[in-house]
Coordinates of C-alpha atoms in Angstrom, one line a residue:
X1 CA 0.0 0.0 0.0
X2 CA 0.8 3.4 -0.7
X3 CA 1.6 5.9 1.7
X4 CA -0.1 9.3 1.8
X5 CA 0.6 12.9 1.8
X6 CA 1.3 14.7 4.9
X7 CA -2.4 16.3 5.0
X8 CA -4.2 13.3 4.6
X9 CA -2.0 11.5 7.6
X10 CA -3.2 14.9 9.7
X11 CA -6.8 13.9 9.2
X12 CA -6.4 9.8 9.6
X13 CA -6.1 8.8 5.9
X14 CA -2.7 7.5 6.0
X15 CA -2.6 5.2 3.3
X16 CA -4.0 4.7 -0.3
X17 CA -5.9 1.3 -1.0
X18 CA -4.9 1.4 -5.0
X19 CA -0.9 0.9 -6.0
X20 CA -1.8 2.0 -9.9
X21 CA -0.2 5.7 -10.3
X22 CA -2.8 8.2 -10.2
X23 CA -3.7 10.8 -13.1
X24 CA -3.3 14.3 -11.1
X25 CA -5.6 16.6 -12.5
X26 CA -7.5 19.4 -11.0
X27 CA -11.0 19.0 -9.7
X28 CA -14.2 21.7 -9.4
X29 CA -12.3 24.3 -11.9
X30 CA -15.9 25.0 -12.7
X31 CA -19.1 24.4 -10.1
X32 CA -20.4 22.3 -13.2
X33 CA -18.2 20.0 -12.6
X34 CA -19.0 18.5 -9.4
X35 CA -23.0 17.7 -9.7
X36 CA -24.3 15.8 -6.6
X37 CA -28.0 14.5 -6.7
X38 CA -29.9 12.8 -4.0
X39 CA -31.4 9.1 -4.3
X40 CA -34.1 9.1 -1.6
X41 CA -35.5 6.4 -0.4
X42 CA -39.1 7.4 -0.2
X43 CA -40.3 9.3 -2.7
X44 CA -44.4 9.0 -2.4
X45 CA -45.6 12.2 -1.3
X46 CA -50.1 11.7 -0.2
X47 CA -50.2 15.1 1.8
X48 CA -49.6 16.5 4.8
X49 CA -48.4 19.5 6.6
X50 CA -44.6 19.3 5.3
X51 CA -44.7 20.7 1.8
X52 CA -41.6 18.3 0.1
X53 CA -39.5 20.7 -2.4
X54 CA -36.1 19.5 -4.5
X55 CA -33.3 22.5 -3.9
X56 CA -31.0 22.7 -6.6
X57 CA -28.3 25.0 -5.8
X58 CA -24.9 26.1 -6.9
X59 CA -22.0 27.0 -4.7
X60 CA -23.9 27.3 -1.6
X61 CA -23.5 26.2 2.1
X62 CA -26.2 23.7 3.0
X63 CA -26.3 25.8 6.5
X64 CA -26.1 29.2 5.0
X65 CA -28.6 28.7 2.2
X66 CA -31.5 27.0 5.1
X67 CA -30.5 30.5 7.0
X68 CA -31.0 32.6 4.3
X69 CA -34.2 30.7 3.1
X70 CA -35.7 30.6 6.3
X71 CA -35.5 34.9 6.4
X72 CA -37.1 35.5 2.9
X73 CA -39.4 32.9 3.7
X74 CA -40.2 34.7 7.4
X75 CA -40.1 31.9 9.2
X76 CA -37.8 29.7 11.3
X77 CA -35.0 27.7 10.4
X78 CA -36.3 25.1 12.9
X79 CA -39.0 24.3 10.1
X80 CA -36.5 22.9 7.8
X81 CA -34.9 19.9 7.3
X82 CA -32.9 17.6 5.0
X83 CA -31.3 14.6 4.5
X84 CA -27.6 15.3 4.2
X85 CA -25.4 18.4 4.2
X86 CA -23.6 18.6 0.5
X87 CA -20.5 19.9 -1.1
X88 CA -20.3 23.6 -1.3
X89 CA -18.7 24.3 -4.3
X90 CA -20.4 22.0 -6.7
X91 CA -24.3 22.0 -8.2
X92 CA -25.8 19.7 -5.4
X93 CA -29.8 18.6 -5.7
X94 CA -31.3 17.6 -2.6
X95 CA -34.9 17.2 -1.3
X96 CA -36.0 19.4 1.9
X97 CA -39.2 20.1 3.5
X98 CA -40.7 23.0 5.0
X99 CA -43.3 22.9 7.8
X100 CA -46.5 24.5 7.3
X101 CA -45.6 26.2 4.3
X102 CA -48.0 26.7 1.1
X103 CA -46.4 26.0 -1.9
X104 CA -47.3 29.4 -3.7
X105 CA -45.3 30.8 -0.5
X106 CA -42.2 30.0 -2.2
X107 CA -42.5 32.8 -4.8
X108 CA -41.2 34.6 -1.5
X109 CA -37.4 33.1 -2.4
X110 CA -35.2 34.6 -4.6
X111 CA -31.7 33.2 -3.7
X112 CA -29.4 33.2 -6.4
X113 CA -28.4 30.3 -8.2
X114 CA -31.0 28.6 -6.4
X115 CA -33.8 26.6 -8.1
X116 CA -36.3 25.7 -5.7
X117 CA -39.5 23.3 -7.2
X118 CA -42.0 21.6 -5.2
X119 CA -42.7 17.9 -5.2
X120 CA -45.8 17.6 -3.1
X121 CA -46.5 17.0 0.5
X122 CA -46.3 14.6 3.2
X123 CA -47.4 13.8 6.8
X124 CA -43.1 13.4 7.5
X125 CA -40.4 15.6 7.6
X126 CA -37.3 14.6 5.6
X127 CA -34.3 13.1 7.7
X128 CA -31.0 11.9 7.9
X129 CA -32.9 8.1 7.5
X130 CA -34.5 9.0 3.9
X131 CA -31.4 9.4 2.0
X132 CA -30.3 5.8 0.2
X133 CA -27.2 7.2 -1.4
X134 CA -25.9 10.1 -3.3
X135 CA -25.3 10.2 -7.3
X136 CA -22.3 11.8 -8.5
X137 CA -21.0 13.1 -11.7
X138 CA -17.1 14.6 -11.5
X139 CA -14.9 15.8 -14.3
X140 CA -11.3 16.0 -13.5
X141 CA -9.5 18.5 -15.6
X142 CA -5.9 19.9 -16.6
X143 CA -4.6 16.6 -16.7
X144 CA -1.0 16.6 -17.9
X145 CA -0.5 13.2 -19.4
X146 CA -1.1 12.0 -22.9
X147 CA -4.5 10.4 -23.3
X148 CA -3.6 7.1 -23.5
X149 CA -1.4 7.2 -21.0
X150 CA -4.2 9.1 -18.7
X151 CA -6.9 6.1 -19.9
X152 CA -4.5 2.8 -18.6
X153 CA -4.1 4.3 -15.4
X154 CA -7.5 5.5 -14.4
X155 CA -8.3 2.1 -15.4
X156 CA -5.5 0.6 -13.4
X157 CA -7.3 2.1 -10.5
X158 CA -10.9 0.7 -11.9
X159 CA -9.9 -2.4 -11.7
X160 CA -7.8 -2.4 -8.4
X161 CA -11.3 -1.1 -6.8
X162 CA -13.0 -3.6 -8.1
X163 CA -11.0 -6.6 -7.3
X164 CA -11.3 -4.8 -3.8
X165 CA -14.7 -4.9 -3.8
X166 CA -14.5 -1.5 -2.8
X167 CA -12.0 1.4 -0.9
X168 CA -11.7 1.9 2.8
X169 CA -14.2 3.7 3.7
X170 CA -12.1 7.0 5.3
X171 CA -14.2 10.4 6.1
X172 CA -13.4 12.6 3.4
X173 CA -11.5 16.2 4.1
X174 CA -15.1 18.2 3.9
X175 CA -15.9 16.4 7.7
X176 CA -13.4 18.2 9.2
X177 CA -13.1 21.1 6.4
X178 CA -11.4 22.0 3.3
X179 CA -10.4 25.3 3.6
X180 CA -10.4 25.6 7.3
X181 CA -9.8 22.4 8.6
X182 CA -10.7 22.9 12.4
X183 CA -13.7 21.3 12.8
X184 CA -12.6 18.1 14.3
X185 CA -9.9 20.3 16.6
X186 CA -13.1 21.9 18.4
X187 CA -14.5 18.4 19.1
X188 CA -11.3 17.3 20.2
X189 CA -11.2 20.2 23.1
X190 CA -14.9 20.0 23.3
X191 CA -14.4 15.9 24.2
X192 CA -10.9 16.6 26.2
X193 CA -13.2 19.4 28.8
X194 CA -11.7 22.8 27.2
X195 CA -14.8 24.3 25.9
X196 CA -12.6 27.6 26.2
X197 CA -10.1 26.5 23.5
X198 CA -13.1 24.8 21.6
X199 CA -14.3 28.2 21.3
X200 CA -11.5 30.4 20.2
X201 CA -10.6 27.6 18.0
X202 CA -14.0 27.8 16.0
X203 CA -13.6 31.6 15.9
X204 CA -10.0 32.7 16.4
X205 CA -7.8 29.8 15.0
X206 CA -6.6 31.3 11.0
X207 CA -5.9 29.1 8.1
X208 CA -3.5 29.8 5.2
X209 CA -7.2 29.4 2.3
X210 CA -8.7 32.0 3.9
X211 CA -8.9 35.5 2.8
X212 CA -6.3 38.1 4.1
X213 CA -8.8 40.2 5.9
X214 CA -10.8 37.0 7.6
X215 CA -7.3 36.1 8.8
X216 CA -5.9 39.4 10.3
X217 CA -9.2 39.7 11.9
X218 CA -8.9 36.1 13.8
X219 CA -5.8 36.3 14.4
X220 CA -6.2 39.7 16.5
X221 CA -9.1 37.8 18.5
X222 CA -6.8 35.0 19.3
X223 CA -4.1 37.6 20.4
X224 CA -6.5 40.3 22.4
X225 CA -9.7 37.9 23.2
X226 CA -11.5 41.6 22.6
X227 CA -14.6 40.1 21.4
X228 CA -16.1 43.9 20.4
X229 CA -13.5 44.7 18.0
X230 CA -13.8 41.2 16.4
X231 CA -17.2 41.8 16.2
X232 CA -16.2 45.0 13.5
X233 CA -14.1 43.2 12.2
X234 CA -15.4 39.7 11.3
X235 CA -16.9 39.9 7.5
X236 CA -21.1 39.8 7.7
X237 CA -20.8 36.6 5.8
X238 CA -19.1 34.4 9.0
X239 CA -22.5 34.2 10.5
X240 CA -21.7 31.5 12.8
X241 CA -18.6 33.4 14.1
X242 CA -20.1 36.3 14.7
X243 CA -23.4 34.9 16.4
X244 CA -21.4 33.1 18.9
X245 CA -18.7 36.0 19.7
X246 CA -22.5 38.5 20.6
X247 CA -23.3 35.3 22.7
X248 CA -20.5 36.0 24.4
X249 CA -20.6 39.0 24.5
X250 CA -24.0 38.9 26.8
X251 CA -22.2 36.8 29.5
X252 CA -22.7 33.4 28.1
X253 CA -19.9 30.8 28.9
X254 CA -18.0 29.2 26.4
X255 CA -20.3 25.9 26.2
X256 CA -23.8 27.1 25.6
X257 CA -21.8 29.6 23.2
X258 CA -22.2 27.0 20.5
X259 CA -26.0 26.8 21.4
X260 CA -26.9 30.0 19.2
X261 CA -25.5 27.1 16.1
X262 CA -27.9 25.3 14.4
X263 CA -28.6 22.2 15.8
X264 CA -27.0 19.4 12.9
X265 CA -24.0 22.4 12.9
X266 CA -23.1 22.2 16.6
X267 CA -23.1 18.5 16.5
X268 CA -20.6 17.9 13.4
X269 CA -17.8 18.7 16.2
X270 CA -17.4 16.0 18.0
X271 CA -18.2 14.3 14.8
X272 CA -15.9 15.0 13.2
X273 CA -13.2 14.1 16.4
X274 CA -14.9 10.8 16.3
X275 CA -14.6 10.5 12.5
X276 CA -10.7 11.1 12.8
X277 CA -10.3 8.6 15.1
X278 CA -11.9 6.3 13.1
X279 CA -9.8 7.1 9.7
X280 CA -7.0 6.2 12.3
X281 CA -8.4 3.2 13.3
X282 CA -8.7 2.2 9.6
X283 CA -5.7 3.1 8.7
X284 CA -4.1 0.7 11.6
X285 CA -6.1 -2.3 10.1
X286 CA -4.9 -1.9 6.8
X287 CA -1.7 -2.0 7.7
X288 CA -2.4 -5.1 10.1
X289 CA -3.2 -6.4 6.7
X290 CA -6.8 -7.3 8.0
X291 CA -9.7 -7.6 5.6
X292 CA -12.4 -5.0 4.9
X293 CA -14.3 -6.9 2.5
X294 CA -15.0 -9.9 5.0
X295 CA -14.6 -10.7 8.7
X296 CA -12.3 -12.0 11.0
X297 CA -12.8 -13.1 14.9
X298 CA -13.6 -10.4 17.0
X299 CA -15.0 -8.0 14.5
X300 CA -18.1 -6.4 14.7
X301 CA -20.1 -6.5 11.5
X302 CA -24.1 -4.9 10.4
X303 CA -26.2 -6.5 8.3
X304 CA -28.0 -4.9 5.3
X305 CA -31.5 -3.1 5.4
X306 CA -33.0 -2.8 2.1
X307 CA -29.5 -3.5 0.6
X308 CA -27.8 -1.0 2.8
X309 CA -25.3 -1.4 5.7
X310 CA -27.7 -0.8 8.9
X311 CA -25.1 -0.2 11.5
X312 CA -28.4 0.0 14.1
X313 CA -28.2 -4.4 13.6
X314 CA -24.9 -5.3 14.7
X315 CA -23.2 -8.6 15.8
X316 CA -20.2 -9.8 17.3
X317 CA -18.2 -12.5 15.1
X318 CA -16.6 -15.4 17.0
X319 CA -15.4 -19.1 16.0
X320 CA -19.0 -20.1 16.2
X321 CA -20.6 -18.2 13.5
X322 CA -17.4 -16.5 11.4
X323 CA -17.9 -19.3 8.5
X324 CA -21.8 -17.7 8.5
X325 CA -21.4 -14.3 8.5
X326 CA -18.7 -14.5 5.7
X327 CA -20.8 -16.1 3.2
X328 CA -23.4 -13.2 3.8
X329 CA -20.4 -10.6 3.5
X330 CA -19.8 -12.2 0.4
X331 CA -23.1 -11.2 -1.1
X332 CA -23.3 -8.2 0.3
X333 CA -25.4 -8.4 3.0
X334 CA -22.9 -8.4 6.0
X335 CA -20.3 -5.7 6.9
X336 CA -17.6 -5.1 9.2
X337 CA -18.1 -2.4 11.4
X338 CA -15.1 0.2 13.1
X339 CA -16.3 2.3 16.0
X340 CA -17.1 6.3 16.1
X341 CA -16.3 6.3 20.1
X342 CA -18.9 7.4 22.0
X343 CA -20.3 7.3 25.4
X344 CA -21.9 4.0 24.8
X345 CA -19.7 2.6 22.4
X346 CA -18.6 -1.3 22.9
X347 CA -15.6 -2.5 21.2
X348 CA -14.6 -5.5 19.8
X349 CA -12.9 -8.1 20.6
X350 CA -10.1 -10.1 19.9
X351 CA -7.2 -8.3 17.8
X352 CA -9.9 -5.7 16.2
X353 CA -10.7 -4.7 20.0
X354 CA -7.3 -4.1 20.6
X355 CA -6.7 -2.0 17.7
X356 CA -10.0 0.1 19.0
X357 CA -8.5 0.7 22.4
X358 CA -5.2 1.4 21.6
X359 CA -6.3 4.4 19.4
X360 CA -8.5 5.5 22.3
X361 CA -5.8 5.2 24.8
X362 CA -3.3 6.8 22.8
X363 CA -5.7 9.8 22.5
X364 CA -5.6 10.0 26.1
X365 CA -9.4 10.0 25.8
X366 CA -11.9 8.2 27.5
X367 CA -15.3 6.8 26.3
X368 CA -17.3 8.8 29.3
X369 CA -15.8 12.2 27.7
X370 CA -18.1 12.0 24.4
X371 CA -20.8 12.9 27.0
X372 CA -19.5 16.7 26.7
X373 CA -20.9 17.2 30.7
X374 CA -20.5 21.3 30.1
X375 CA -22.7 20.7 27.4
X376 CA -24.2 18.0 26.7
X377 CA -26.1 19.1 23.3
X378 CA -22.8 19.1 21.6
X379 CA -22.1 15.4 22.9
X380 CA -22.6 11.7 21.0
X381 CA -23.1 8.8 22.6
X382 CA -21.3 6.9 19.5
X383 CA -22.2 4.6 17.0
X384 CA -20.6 1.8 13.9
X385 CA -19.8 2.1 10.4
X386 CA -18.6 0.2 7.9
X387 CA -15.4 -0.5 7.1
X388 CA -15.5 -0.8 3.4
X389 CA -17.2 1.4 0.8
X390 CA -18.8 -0.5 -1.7
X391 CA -19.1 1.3 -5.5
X392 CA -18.8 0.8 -9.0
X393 CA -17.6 3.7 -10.7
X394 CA -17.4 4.3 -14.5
X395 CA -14.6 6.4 -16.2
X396 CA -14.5 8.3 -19.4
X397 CA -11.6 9.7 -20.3
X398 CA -12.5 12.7 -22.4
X399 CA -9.9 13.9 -24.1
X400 CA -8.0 17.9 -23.6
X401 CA -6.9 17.1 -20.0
X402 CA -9.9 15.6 -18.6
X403 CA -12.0 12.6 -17.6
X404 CA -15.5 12.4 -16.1
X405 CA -16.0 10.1 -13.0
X406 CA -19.8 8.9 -12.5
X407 CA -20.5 6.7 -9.3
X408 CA -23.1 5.9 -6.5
X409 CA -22.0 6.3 -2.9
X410 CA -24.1 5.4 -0.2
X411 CA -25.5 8.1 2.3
X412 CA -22.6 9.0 4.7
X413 CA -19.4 8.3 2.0
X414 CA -17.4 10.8 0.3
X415 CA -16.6 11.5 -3.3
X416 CA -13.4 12.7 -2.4
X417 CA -11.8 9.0 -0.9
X418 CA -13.1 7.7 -4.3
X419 CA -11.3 10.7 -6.3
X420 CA -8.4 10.7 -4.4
X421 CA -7.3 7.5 -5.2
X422 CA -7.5 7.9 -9.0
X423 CA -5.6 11.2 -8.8
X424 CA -3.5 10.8 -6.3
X425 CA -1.9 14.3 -5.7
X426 CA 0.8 15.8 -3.9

């Protein structure tokens, strides 16, 4: 196996799955090409009081654009929901739905590059349970290599996957964030008792992506802690930032700070500290030169729920049943799980279990500190996932220094582990 670069170690991914040299390449030089498109699971809408509409949107914030929809809409944001956050930059279609709201209401909305169209209504709100899978459809571009050259190894990579029956399935960079990686730093402190440093790390702590005035402004904040000037300072557009530093402001302490977030916001913290532990956990097993695809004594694996991984059905595998559950892995219908440590979290057993604790104890970190006691909103009692990410993607290679990528990903997976392993960048 291949190692990887120095940020993707940072953030757990320490290793590549695929030997084949990758392509390079640059990826979203236009929003066109990264298109993301929901595949729901229910998709029968009989009426009700939650009027079921299909966003399409371009370069926008799943958080910012429910923010701003809620204020042209006049109502609040606590009457929207949706399945799954989405890529920024990219043209993302998603379903949502609005409580209470008529559907000629909409004409109220006027975002731009935001298509908004109703579907009909239904007696439930759409959740983090309705989304099968996501549909993607990525062109990587400014590839410097001949095409033929450019064609063997992308299909090099095709059929490395594919023999794999899959990639490891790592959290992708956007989990603990692309330009401003800090997200899974605030869980860390949040999880480790330092709400204080989980606070100014949200709001103070400046990365190199960001622009020069953002930067200059946090990093005064983290010098001075003079939360009025930072509150000049801070661009309108870091809502978030600028929402907690008023909280402040008033007296609040630094936990319930995070309370004036919106609710799935708050929680991706300690998320995303759990989903870095878990790339390292990963990592560690690949190296151990354990299987993904298919279990070994010990493990912990989740069966399939209308031909999806449902981590909520899990089992331990021991001498007694491993021959059983391997012939179900082989056709797809059993999984091995790897832990996102929480508060009631149970490991494995065997070798597997002691890969899971030593992460944990290396962390320092016990299982009791996912409660977040200072807060316990912004806490996560834990829960399984799967260890392999099962796909089949398609490649064209298009000729002029690009290739399109077209592939289903299951809700919860990220295009990025899939795109990084056919490009393979520095």
């Amino acid at each position: 196996m291949m190692e990887a670069p120095e940020f993707d170690r940072s953030i757990g991914m320490e290793l590549y799955a695929t030997n084949s040299l990758g392509c390079g390449g640059r990826l979203r030089a236009r929003s066109e090409d990264f298109v993301v498109e929901e595949i729901a699971l229910d998709q029968s809408y009989e009426g009700g009081r939650f009027l079921i509409v299909e966003v399409e949107k371009t370069d926008w914030d799943t958080h910012h654009l429910v923010r701003d929809l809620s204020r042209q809409l006049k109502i609040s944001q606590k009457r929207i929901s949706w399945a799954g956050t989405k890529d920024k930059n990219a043209v993302t279609r998603q379903r949502m739905s609005i409580s209470g709201l008529d559907e000629d209401e909409l004409s109220r909305s006027s975002l731009p590059d935001v298509k908004i169209r109703a579907l009909g209504r239904s007696n439930r709100a759409v959740a983090l349970g309705d989304l099968r899978g996501n549909r993607f459809s990525i062109r990587i571009r400014e590839i410097d290599l001949e095409e033929d050259e450019a064609s063997r190894r992308l299909e090099a990579v095709t059929g490395e996957i594919r023999a794999q029956g899959g990639l490891p399935n790592y959290f992708g960079v956007q989990r603990f964030g692309e330009v401003r990686p800090v997200t899974h730093l605030v869980g860390e402190a949040l999880v480790r008792g330092d709400p204080e440093m989980a606070a100014m790390t949200y709001l103070a702590l400046p990365f190199p992506g960001e622009p020069e005035t953002t930067r200059s402004a946090r990093e005064r904040l983290l010098a001075d802690r003079d939360f009025g000037q930072a509150l000049k300072e801070y661009p309108l557009r870091l809502r978030y930032e600028r929402a907690m530093i008023s909280r402040l402001m008033e007296g609040s302490d630094w936990a319930t700070s995070f309370d004036v977030l919106a609710k799935n916001l708050k929680r991706l913290f300690v998320h995303a500290y759990q989903s870095l532990l878990f790339n390292r956990i990963l990592s560690r097993r690949m190296r151990a030169g354990l299987p993904l695809d298919r279990a070994v004594e010990g493990d912990v694996v989740c069966f399939s729920k209308d031909g999806l991984p449902d981590p909520d059905k899990i089992q331990k595998v021991d001498a007694s049943n491993l021959a059983a559950v391997n012939r179900l892995a082989e056709r797809g219908r059993a999984f091995v799980t790897l832990p996102l440590f929480g508060y009631e979290s149970e490991f494995a057993d065997g070798v597997p279990g002691e890969m899971e604790r030593s992460v944990l104890e290396e962390e320092g970190v016990e299982q009791s500190d996912f409660r977040v006691p200072a807060n316990p909103d912004l806490g996560s009692p834990g829960y399984r996932r799967p260890a392999l990410l099962r796909f089949d993607p398609v490649v064209v290679v298009e000729g002029g220094g690009s290739a399109l990528l077209k592939f289903d990903l299951p809700a919860g997976s990220y295009a990025t582990v899939v795109l990084r392993e056919y490009m393979k960048s520095a």
